Amino acid sequence: MDKFSNHIKNILHGFFLTIGVTIAEPSTILPLMVNYFGGSSMVVGLFATLLRGGAIVVQLFAAFKSQSYARMLPYLRRVFIFRFVSWFFIGVAINFLGSNHPTLTLFCIGIGLFSFSFSAGFGAIYFKDIVAKIFSHKFRGKTMAYRQFFSGLGGLISGAITAIILEKFKAPYSFGYLFMLSSFIMSLGYIAFATIDEPEKKDIPLRENSFKKFLKNSWQTLKNDKDLQIQLGTFLFAYGYLIALPFIILQAKETINLNGVAIGTLITAQMVGAMLSNFLWGNLSGRGYNRLTSNISISLHIFAIILAIFSSNIYLYMIVFFLVGAATDGSRIASGNLILILAPPKLRPTYVALQVNIVSFGIFFSVLGGAILHFTNYTVLYSTTILMLLLALFLSFKLKD
């Protein structure tokens, strides 16, 4: 365990993947792109969900199939190929259809985002199991913090690339070029992780005869484990920040001048927040303080949303996105470590699938946010978000390290 080469490949995967995916950041680029093609606030919320939510559909099935795999890496490589094709397809669709066929372009973007996210449903199970096998509990917190630090650095690079392309090329071609370029960049990360040294699993449980029986056993596991219930509730409601996040940039568009440089600056602020915060998260996680990590990160999200209410210039919005970046990485570190510590090795795919499957329903909060904004206003939107995050904060104090 804890091989240096695996540690480096894990970091490279996160670094290049972040450069690619940040091109369609749900809090900045994606809302502006959907809005350009005539999408309403509800469509913006739907597309933000598609980027993350497709994985929900297959999480438990992926866990059912993978529990008898001695090695996950061969299957993860197939996921990498599928995700590359899905992302590249979005760029091709934008450039060939463009503003001449806005509805069809939006449909193709949605298909690409869903396919990219859907394949991640399998990939998340494989990835988590591999990481659990190759890193010890305490070193895992450190390597994931390093991964997220360099992911933040990748986000900075992505923000610079985005600003240059948005300024140099006119929409919608700028959006298309961003997706096509980023698909090749993220493939470098896929290649790095695809060559990781994964040990063979020795203690392989017998797989249930049917998926129905697996679901029944998974439900029983959830009913019997109170700590798991608290953890799932905490991180489900912690996704409450997504109710407001995709629409902060739209409010900024109404209040300040948002050109390509300004958009790139906000992306950069978010990535700097994510990057620098990992010094704190890595230190806390390495010492076993995962609950404290979740307490702080949820509190930062609450403060960011409160600040968004009063933001009226680029500098305040930069602070908002800085805090969002920091808080998001903190929650990711805490939830990822806590579930792997909580899960018995034999049931690791099941525990991971239950967490990702249930917690990922929080991704649909963007749709709720779109509906709230469509029928009410930003005040109601932000108030609902804060209430959801306060509930998450309350539950987070019941987590067990």
Tab-separated table of C-alpha atoms in Angstrom:
chain	number	residue	atom	x	y	z
A	1	MET	CA	0.000	0.000	0.000
A	2	ASP	CA	0.864	3.702	-0.267
A	3	LYS	CA	3.224	3.323	-3.256
A	4	PHE	CA	4.710	6.626	-4.353
A	5	SER	CA	4.027	5.867	-8.045
A	6	ASN	CA	0.322	5.279	-7.325
A	7	HIS	CA	0.251	8.494	-5.298
A	8	ILE	CA	1.655	10.467	-8.263
A	9	LYS	CA	-0.731	8.859	-10.772
A	10	ASN	CA	-3.690	9.619	-8.508
A	11	ILE	CA	-2.612	13.278	-8.410
A	12	LEU	CA	-2.092	13.463	-12.196
A	13	HIS	CA	-5.550	12.009	-12.782
A	14	GLY	CA	-7.170	14.678	-10.629
A	15	PHE	CA	-5.049	17.450	-12.147
A	16	PHE	CA	-5.844	16.779	-15.812
A	17	LEU	CA	-9.455	15.757	-15.165
A	18	THR	CA	-10.133	19.041	-13.382
A	19	ILE	CA	-8.650	21.092	-16.218
A	20	GLY	CA	-11.066	19.341	-18.583
A	21	VAL	CA	-14.249	19.299	-16.524
A	22	THR	CA	-13.848	22.873	-15.234
A	23	ILE	CA	-14.444	23.997	-18.824
A	24	ALA	CA	-18.140	23.270	-18.154
A	25	GLU	CA	-18.149	24.404	-14.519
A	26	PRO	CA	-21.813	24.234	-13.372
A	27	SER	CA	-21.486	27.486	-11.450
A	28	THR	CA	-19.993	29.573	-14.273
A	29	ILE	CA	-19.535	28.387	-17.881
A	30	LEU	CA	-22.420	25.919	-18.113
A	31	PRO	CA	-25.166	28.386	-17.068
A	32	LEU	CA	-23.843	31.004	-19.501
A	33	MET	CA	-23.651	28.472	-22.324
A	34	VAL	CA	-27.177	27.146	-21.748
A	35	ASN	CA	-28.445	30.708	-21.439
A	36	TYR	CA	-26.791	31.595	-24.786
A	37	PHE	CA	-28.804	28.891	-26.557
A	38	GLY	CA	-32.050	30.164	-25.040
A	39	GLY	CA	-32.320	27.926	-21.994
A	40	SER	CA	-34.414	29.220	-19.078
A	41	SER	CA	-33.354	29.109	-15.414
A	42	MET	CA	-35.080	25.716	-15.104
A	43	VAL	CA	-33.061	24.376	-18.053
A	44	VAL	CA	-29.882	25.724	-16.438
A	45	GLY	CA	-30.742	23.788	-13.271
A	46	LEU	CA	-31.512	20.656	-15.287
A	47	PHE	CA	-28.218	20.784	-17.183
A	48	ALA	CA	-26.217	21.392	-14.000
A	49	THR	CA	-27.883	18.238	-12.704
A	50	LEU	CA	-27.142	16.260	-15.866
A	51	LEU	CA	-23.422	16.937	-15.494
A	52	ARG	CA	-23.422	15.264	-12.087
A	53	GLY	CA	-26.656	13.312	-11.849
A	54	GLY	CA	-26.434	10.601	-14.517
A	55	ALA	CA	-24.299	8.516	-12.182
A	56	ILE	CA	-27.232	7.951	-9.823
A	57	VAL	CA	-28.993	5.667	-12.291
A	58	VAL	CA	-26.383	2.895	-12.203
A	59	GLN	CA	-24.563	3.169	-8.876
A	60	LEU	CA	-26.179	0.218	-7.130
A	61	PHE	CA	-26.131	-1.961	-10.246
A	62	ALA	CA	-22.430	-1.184	-10.676
A	63	ALA	CA	-21.816	-2.220	-7.051
A	64	PHE	CA	-23.784	-5.441	-7.583
A	65	LYS	CA	-21.696	-6.386	-10.615
A	66	SER	CA	-18.330	-5.268	-9.255
A	67	GLN	CA	-18.379	-6.966	-5.845
A	68	SER	CA	-17.035	-10.168	-7.421
A	69	TYR	CA	-14.277	-8.464	-9.468
A	70	ALA	CA	-10.731	-9.283	-8.367
A	71	ARG	CA	-9.489	-6.134	-10.154
A	72	MET	CA	-11.430	-3.013	-11.065
A	73	LEU	CA	-8.914	-1.323	-13.362
A	74	PRO	CA	-9.823	-3.131	-16.630
A	75	TYR	CA	-13.427	-1.964	-16.244
A	76	LEU	CA	-12.395	1.558	-15.248
A	77	ARG	CA	-10.390	1.895	-18.464
A	78	ARG	CA	-13.565	1.297	-20.493
A	79	VAL	CA	-15.286	4.043	-18.521
A	80	PHE	CA	-12.441	6.441	-19.344
A	81	ILE	CA	-12.850	5.829	-23.088
A	82	PHE	CA	-16.619	6.351	-22.950
A	83	ARG	CA	-16.270	9.600	-20.992
A	84	PHE	CA	-13.722	10.985	-23.464
A	85	VAL	CA	-16.050	10.302	-26.407
A	86	SER	CA	-19.063	11.860	-24.617
A	87	TRP	CA	-17.179	15.076	-23.782
A	88	PHE	CA	-15.696	15.453	-27.264
A	89	PHE	CA	-19.164	14.913	-28.798
A	90	ILE	CA	-20.490	18.019	-26.990
A	91	GLY	CA	-17.857	20.223	-28.621
A	92	VAL	CA	-18.521	18.758	-32.067
A	93	ALA	CA	-22.295	19.269	-31.674
A	94	ILE	CA	-21.878	22.911	-30.636
A	95	ASN	CA	-19.594	23.743	-33.564
A	96	PHE	CA	-21.619	21.936	-36.231
A	97	LEU	CA	-25.112	22.909	-35.050
A	98	GLY	CA	-24.419	26.128	-33.149
A	99	SER	CA	-26.906	28.950	-32.962
A	100	ASN	CA	-28.613	27.894	-36.225
A	101	HIS	CA	-30.291	25.027	-34.374
A	102	PRO	CA	-30.306	26.118	-30.711
A	103	THR	CA	-32.867	23.567	-29.504
A	104	LEU	CA	-31.079	20.661	-31.166
A	105	THR	CA	-27.753	21.958	-29.836
A	106	LEU	CA	-29.130	22.027	-26.294
A	107	PHE	CA	-30.454	18.486	-26.768
A	108	CYS	CA	-27.028	17.243	-27.911
A	109	ILE	CA	-25.308	19.004	-25.015
A	110	GLY	CA	-27.742	17.317	-22.635
A	111	ILE	CA	-27.086	13.889	-24.180
A	112	GLY	CA	-23.327	14.399	-23.905
A	113	LEU	CA	-23.510	15.593	-20.290
A	114	PHE	CA	-25.763	12.704	-19.281
A	115	SER	CA	-23.526	10.125	-21.001
A	116	PHE	CA	-20.440	11.600	-19.364
A	117	SER	CA	-22.126	11.503	-15.963
A	118	PHE	CA	-23.826	8.116	-16.505
A	119	SER	CA	-20.509	6.375	-17.134
A	120	ALA	CA	-19.159	7.944	-13.943
A	121	GLY	CA	-21.700	5.829	-12.058
A	122	PHE	CA	-19.610	2.783	-12.850
A	123	GLY	CA	-16.335	4.681	-12.614
A	124	ALA	CA	-16.999	5.955	-9.079
A	125	ILE	CA	-17.440	2.424	-7.720
A	126	TYR	CA	-14.297	1.151	-9.436
A	127	PHE	CA	-12.268	4.222	-8.447
A	128	LYS	CA	-13.239	4.126	-4.768
A	129	ASP	CA	-12.472	0.419	-4.477
A	130	ILE	CA	-9.053	0.858	-6.108
A	131	VAL	CA	-8.189	3.809	-3.862
A	132	ALA	CA	-9.244	1.825	-0.782
A	133	LYS	CA	-6.949	-1.062	-1.813
A	134	ILE	CA	-3.841	0.946	-2.674
A	135	PHE	CA	-3.833	3.514	0.163
A	136	SER	CA	-4.105	3.132	3.944
A	137	HIS	CA	-6.782	5.111	5.827
A	138	LYS	CA	-4.546	7.969	6.985
A	139	PHE	CA	-2.401	8.171	3.850
A	140	ARG	CA	-5.575	8.194	1.752
A	141	GLY	CA	-6.603	11.475	3.342
A	142	LYS	CA	-3.217	12.960	2.479
A	143	THR	CA	-3.084	11.702	-1.113
A	144	MET	CA	-6.621	12.906	-1.768
A	145	ALA	CA	-5.729	16.306	-0.320
A	146	TYR	CA	-2.681	16.451	-2.608
A	147	ARG	CA	-4.916	15.351	-5.490
A	148	GLN	CA	-7.390	18.115	-4.734
A	149	PHE	CA	-4.609	20.685	-4.296
A	150	PHE	CA	-3.276	19.944	-7.769
A	151	SER	CA	-6.835	19.726	-9.061
A	152	GLY	CA	-7.192	23.297	-7.848
A	153	LEU	CA	-4.032	24.191	-9.732
A	154	GLY	CA	-5.560	22.524	-12.787
A	155	GLY	CA	-8.633	24.656	-12.263
A	156	LEU	CA	-6.478	27.790	-12.322
A	157	ILE	CA	-4.990	26.716	-15.630
A	158	SER	CA	-8.470	25.904	-16.896
A	159	GLY	CA	-9.713	29.354	-15.908
A	160	ALA	CA	-6.888	30.974	-17.869
A	161	ILE	CA	-7.560	28.784	-20.921
A	162	THR	CA	-11.273	29.546	-20.710
A	163	ALA	CA	-10.719	33.296	-20.497
A	164	ILE	CA	-8.387	33.265	-23.531
A	165	ILE	CA	-10.712	31.195	-25.723
A	166	LEU	CA	-13.840	33.143	-24.731
A	167	GLU	CA	-12.068	36.393	-25.592
A	168	LYS	CA	-10.450	35.161	-28.817
A	169	PHE	CA	-13.402	33.324	-30.383
A	170	LYS	CA	-17.043	34.291	-30.664
A	171	ALA	CA	-19.842	32.197	-29.180
A	172	PRO	CA	-20.916	29.515	-29.835
A	173	TYR	CA	-17.615	28.391	-31.415
A	174	SER	CA	-15.713	29.336	-28.255
A	175	PHE	CA	-17.854	26.877	-26.262
A	176	GLY	CA	-17.259	24.113	-28.813
A	177	TYR	CA	-13.495	24.662	-28.870
A	178	LEU	CA	-13.421	24.542	-25.074
A	179	PHE	CA	-15.042	21.100	-24.980
A	180	MET	CA	-12.925	19.589	-27.746
A	181	LEU	CA	-9.659	20.890	-26.308
A	182	SER	CA	-10.518	19.854	-22.763
A	183	SER	CA	-11.428	16.293	-23.819
A	184	PHE	CA	-7.824	15.707	-24.901
A	185	ILE	CA	-6.461	17.355	-21.754
A	186	MET	CA	-8.547	15.167	-19.439
A	187	SER	CA	-7.471	12.060	-21.396
A	188	LEU	CA	-3.933	12.592	-20.038
A	189	GLY	CA	-5.334	12.036	-16.554
A	190	TYR	CA	-7.178	8.937	-17.717
A	191	ILE	CA	-3.954	7.501	-19.120
A	192	ALA	CA	-2.132	8.175	-15.829
A	193	PHE	CA	-4.690	6.397	-13.635
A	194	ALA	CA	-5.172	3.571	-16.156
A	195	THR	CA	-1.550	2.534	-15.500
A	196	ILE	CA	-1.860	2.443	-11.710
A	197	ASP	CA	-0.650	-0.658	-9.830
A	198	GLU	CA	-3.794	-2.305	-8.471
A	199	PRO	CA	-3.418	-5.408	-6.258
A	200	GLU	CA	-5.761	-8.324	-6.746
A	201	LYS	CA	-8.570	-8.628	-4.215
A	202	LYS	CA	-8.218	-11.911	-2.298
A	203	ASP	CA	-11.313	-11.883	-0.113
A	204	ILE	CA	-14.047	-11.839	-2.749
A	205	PRO	CA	-17.642	-12.285	-1.498
A	206	LEU	CA	-20.130	-14.437	-3.341
A	207	ARG	CA	-22.374	-12.289	-5.498
A	208	GLU	CA	-26.132	-12.540	-4.981
A	209	ASN	CA	-28.084	-14.554	-7.532
A	210	SER	CA	-30.097	-11.516	-8.618
A	211	PHE	CA	-29.960	-7.743	-8.546
A	212	LYS	CA	-33.276	-7.750	-6.675
A	213	LYS	CA	-31.734	-9.749	-3.833
A	214	PHE	CA	-28.750	-7.407	-3.795
A	215	LEU	CA	-31.070	-4.398	-3.430
A	216	LYS	CA	-32.879	-6.133	-0.581
A	217	ASN	CA	-29.594	-6.849	1.228
A	218	SER	CA	-28.390	-3.284	0.620
A	219	TRP	CA	-31.595	-1.887	2.106
A	220	GLN	CA	-31.140	-4.141	5.153
A	221	THR	CA	-27.570	-2.900	5.545
A	222	LEU	CA	-28.771	0.691	5.504
A	223	LYS	CA	-31.514	-0.023	8.062
A	224	ASN	CA	-29.097	-1.702	10.463
A	225	ASP	CA	-26.288	0.859	10.349
A	226	LYS	CA	-27.273	4.066	12.178
A	227	ASP	CA	-23.882	5.676	11.552
A	228	LEU	CA	-24.352	5.154	7.834
A	229	GLN	CA	-27.800	6.784	8.005
A	230	ILE	CA	-26.389	9.868	9.745
A	231	GLN	CA	-23.570	10.128	7.232
A	232	LEU	CA	-25.891	9.870	4.234
A	233	GLY	CA	-28.245	12.476	5.700
A	234	THR	CA	-25.394	14.872	6.432
A	235	PHE	CA	-23.877	14.851	2.975
A	236	LEU	CA	-27.217	14.735	1.178
A	237	PHE	CA	-28.292	18.002	2.797
A	238	ALA	CA	-24.754	19.382	2.411
A	239	TYR	CA	-25.505	19.376	-1.317
A	240	GLY	CA	-28.055	22.089	-0.507
A	241	TYR	CA	-25.588	24.701	-1.748
A	242	LEU	CA	-26.421	23.511	-5.276
A	243	ILE	CA	-29.898	25.039	-4.917
A	244	ALA	CA	-28.299	28.451	-5.377
A	245	LEU	CA	-24.851	27.874	-6.887
A	246	PRO	CA	-25.683	27.712	-10.647
A	247	PHE	CA	-27.631	30.954	-10.377
A	248	ILE	CA	-25.082	33.098	-8.548
A	249	ILE	CA	-23.301	33.703	-11.850
A	250	LEU	CA	-26.591	34.732	-13.482
A	251	GLN	CA	-27.205	37.242	-10.704
A	252	ALA	CA	-23.647	38.512	-11.177
A	253	LYS	CA	-24.383	38.928	-14.887
A	254	GLU	CA	-27.269	41.230	-13.969
A	255	THR	CA	-25.308	43.339	-11.482
A	256	ILE	CA	-21.758	43.600	-12.879
A	257	ASN	CA	-20.060	43.538	-16.277
A	258	LEU	CA	-19.225	39.897	-16.997
A	259	ASN	CA	-16.758	39.586	-19.875
A	260	GLY	CA	-14.455	36.652	-20.616
A	261	VAL	CA	-11.777	37.917	-18.243
A	262	ALA	CA	-14.278	38.359	-15.379
A	263	ILE	CA	-15.645	34.842	-15.888
A	264	GLY	CA	-12.123	33.422	-15.930
A	265	THR	CA	-11.370	35.371	-12.752
A	266	LEU	CA	-14.328	33.850	-10.909
A	267	ILE	CA	-13.340	30.349	-12.025
A	268	THR	CA	-9.806	31.086	-10.837
A	269	ALA	CA	-11.082	32.311	-7.453
A	270	GLN	CA	-13.050	29.104	-6.982
A	271	MET	CA	-10.061	26.948	-7.902
A	272	VAL	CA	-7.688	28.925	-5.649
A	273	GLY	CA	-10.115	28.381	-2.763
A	274	ALA	CA	-10.198	24.669	-3.493
A	275	MET	CA	-6.434	24.436	-3.891
A	276	LEU	CA	-5.354	26.363	-0.798
A	277	SER	CA	-7.993	24.819	1.455
A	278	ASN	CA	-6.482	21.365	0.941
A	279	PHE	CA	-3.567	22.306	3.182
A	280	LEU	CA	-6.168	22.484	5.967
A	281	TRP	CA	-8.254	19.485	4.864
A	282	GLY	CA	-5.181	17.271	4.369
A	283	ASN	CA	-3.858	18.159	7.817
A	284	LEU	CA	-7.198	17.517	9.527
A	285	SER	CA	-7.896	14.294	7.641
A	286	GLY	CA	-4.366	12.981	8.197
A	287	ARG	CA	-4.961	13.392	11.942
A	288	GLY	CA	-8.338	11.645	11.750
A	289	TYR	CA	-10.529	14.773	12.101
A	290	ASN	CA	-12.951	14.024	9.279
A	291	ARG	CA	-15.999	15.134	11.246
A	292	LEU	CA	-14.406	18.509	11.976
A	293	THR	CA	-13.604	18.800	8.266
A	294	SER	CA	-17.286	18.372	7.441
A	295	ASN	CA	-18.328	20.872	10.155
A	296	ILE	CA	-16.031	23.567	8.776
A	297	SER	CA	-16.801	22.956	5.100
A	298	ILE	CA	-20.579	23.120	5.576
A	299	SER	CA	-20.173	26.315	7.615
A	300	LEU	CA	-18.120	27.851	4.780
A	301	HIS	CA	-20.893	27.054	2.310
A	302	ILE	CA	-23.413	28.809	4.544
A	303	PHE	CA	-21.205	31.899	4.791
A	304	ALA	CA	-20.664	31.928	1.008
A	305	ILE	CA	-24.409	31.922	0.305
A	306	ILE	CA	-25.024	34.689	2.849
A	307	LEU	CA	-22.274	36.762	1.222
A	308	ALA	CA	-23.794	36.177	-2.245
A	309	ILE	CA	-26.958	37.939	-1.074
A	310	PHE	CA	-25.011	41.159	-0.516
A	311	SER	CA	-22.515	40.901	-3.398
A	312	SER	CA	-22.478	43.903	-5.714
A	313	ASN	CA	-19.001	43.886	-7.287
A	314	ILE	CA	-16.484	41.458	-8.763
A	315	TYR	CA	-14.402	41.316	-5.586
A	316	LEU	CA	-17.266	40.108	-3.386
A	317	TYR	CA	-18.200	37.498	-6.002
A	318	MET	CA	-14.573	36.361	-6.037
A	319	ILE	CA	-14.785	35.764	-2.270
A	320	VAL	CA	-18.054	33.855	-2.736
A	321	PHE	CA	-16.531	31.508	-5.319
A	322	PHE	CA	-13.322	31.190	-3.269
A	323	LEU	CA	-15.346	29.966	-0.279
A	324	VAL	CA	-17.433	27.634	-2.439
A	325	GLY	CA	-14.259	26.044	-3.825
A	326	ALA	CA	-12.813	25.545	-0.348
A	327	ALA	CA	-16.038	24.162	1.115
A	328	THR	CA	-16.693	21.753	-1.757
A	329	ASP	CA	-13.255	20.158	-1.454
A	330	GLY	CA	-13.645	19.850	2.311
A	331	SER	CA	-16.944	18.004	2.006
A	332	ARG	CA	-15.479	15.731	-0.666
A	333	ILE	CA	-12.508	14.788	1.529
A	334	ALA	CA	-14.673	14.154	4.603
A	335	SER	CA	-17.391	12.120	2.885
A	336	GLY	CA	-14.907	10.051	0.880
A	337	ASN	CA	-12.789	9.128	3.893
A	338	LEU	CA	-15.659	8.517	6.303
A	339	ILE	CA	-17.437	6.045	4.022
A	340	LEU	CA	-14.277	4.000	3.386
A	341	ILE	CA	-13.509	3.901	7.121
A	342	LEU	CA	-17.086	2.943	7.944
A	343	ALA	CA	-17.421	0.205	5.302
A	344	PRO	CA	-16.331	-3.396	5.978
A	345	PRO	CA	-13.954	-4.483	3.149
A	346	LYS	CA	-16.389	-7.135	1.864
A	347	LEU	CA	-19.209	-4.612	1.655
A	348	ARG	CA	-17.126	-1.670	0.431
A	349	PRO	CA	-18.765	-1.452	-3.043
A	350	THR	CA	-22.206	-1.625	-1.399
A	351	TYR	CA	-21.446	1.133	1.125
A	352	VAL	CA	-19.891	3.365	-1.528
A	353	ALA	CA	-22.847	2.771	-3.860
A	354	LEU	CA	-25.369	3.533	-1.106
A	355	GLN	CA	-23.616	6.792	-0.265
A	356	VAL	CA	-23.144	7.948	-3.829
A	357	ASN	CA	-26.613	6.782	-4.886
A	358	ILE	CA	-28.506	8.438	-2.028
A	359	VAL	CA	-26.318	11.500	-1.500
A	360	SER	CA	-26.218	12.169	-5.246
A	361	PHE	CA	-29.926	12.921	-5.194
A	362	GLY	CA	-28.725	16.242	-3.787
A	363	ILE	CA	-27.447	16.977	-7.274
A	364	PHE	CA	-31.059	17.475	-8.320
A	365	PHE	CA	-31.234	20.437	-5.931
A	366	SER	CA	-30.168	22.536	-8.923
A	367	VAL	CA	-33.501	21.702	-10.562
A	368	LEU	CA	-35.282	22.755	-7.363
A	369	GLY	CA	-33.280	25.973	-7.385
A	370	GLY	CA	-34.257	26.653	-10.995
A	371	ALA	CA	-37.933	26.195	-10.151
A	372	ILE	CA	-37.673	28.440	-7.065
A	373	LEU	CA	-36.001	31.213	-9.065
A	374	HIS	CA	-38.476	30.830	-11.927
A	375	PHE	CA	-41.500	31.314	-9.667
A	376	THR	CA	-40.067	33.565	-6.916
A	377	ASN	CA	-36.801	35.513	-6.543
A	378	TYR	CA	-33.195	35.346	-5.363
A	379	THR	CA	-34.146	36.061	-1.743
A	380	VAL	CA	-36.298	32.920	-1.513
A	381	LEU	CA	-33.634	30.954	-3.408
A	382	TYR	CA	-30.845	31.887	-0.998
A	383	SER	CA	-33.039	31.481	2.112
A	384	THR	CA	-34.005	27.923	1.110
A	385	THR	CA	-30.351	27.098	0.470
A	386	ILE	CA	-29.250	28.358	3.887
A	387	LEU	CA	-31.962	26.376	5.706
A	388	MET	CA	-30.894	23.175	3.927
A	389	LEU	CA	-27.242	23.733	4.847
A	390	LEU	CA	-28.111	24.441	8.497
A	391	LEU	CA	-29.801	21.030	8.654
A	392	ALA	CA	-26.653	19.448	7.208
A	393	LEU	CA	-24.512	21.255	9.786
A	394	PHE	CA	-26.698	19.978	12.632
A	395	LEU	CA	-26.373	16.363	11.430
A	396	SER	CA	-22.623	16.698	10.848
A	397	PHE	CA	-22.011	17.038	14.600
A	398	LYS	CA	-23.366	13.483	14.995
A	399	LEU	CA	-20.829	11.950	12.599
A	400	LYS	CA	-18.271	9.521	14.006
A	401	ASP	CA	-14.625	9.680	12.935
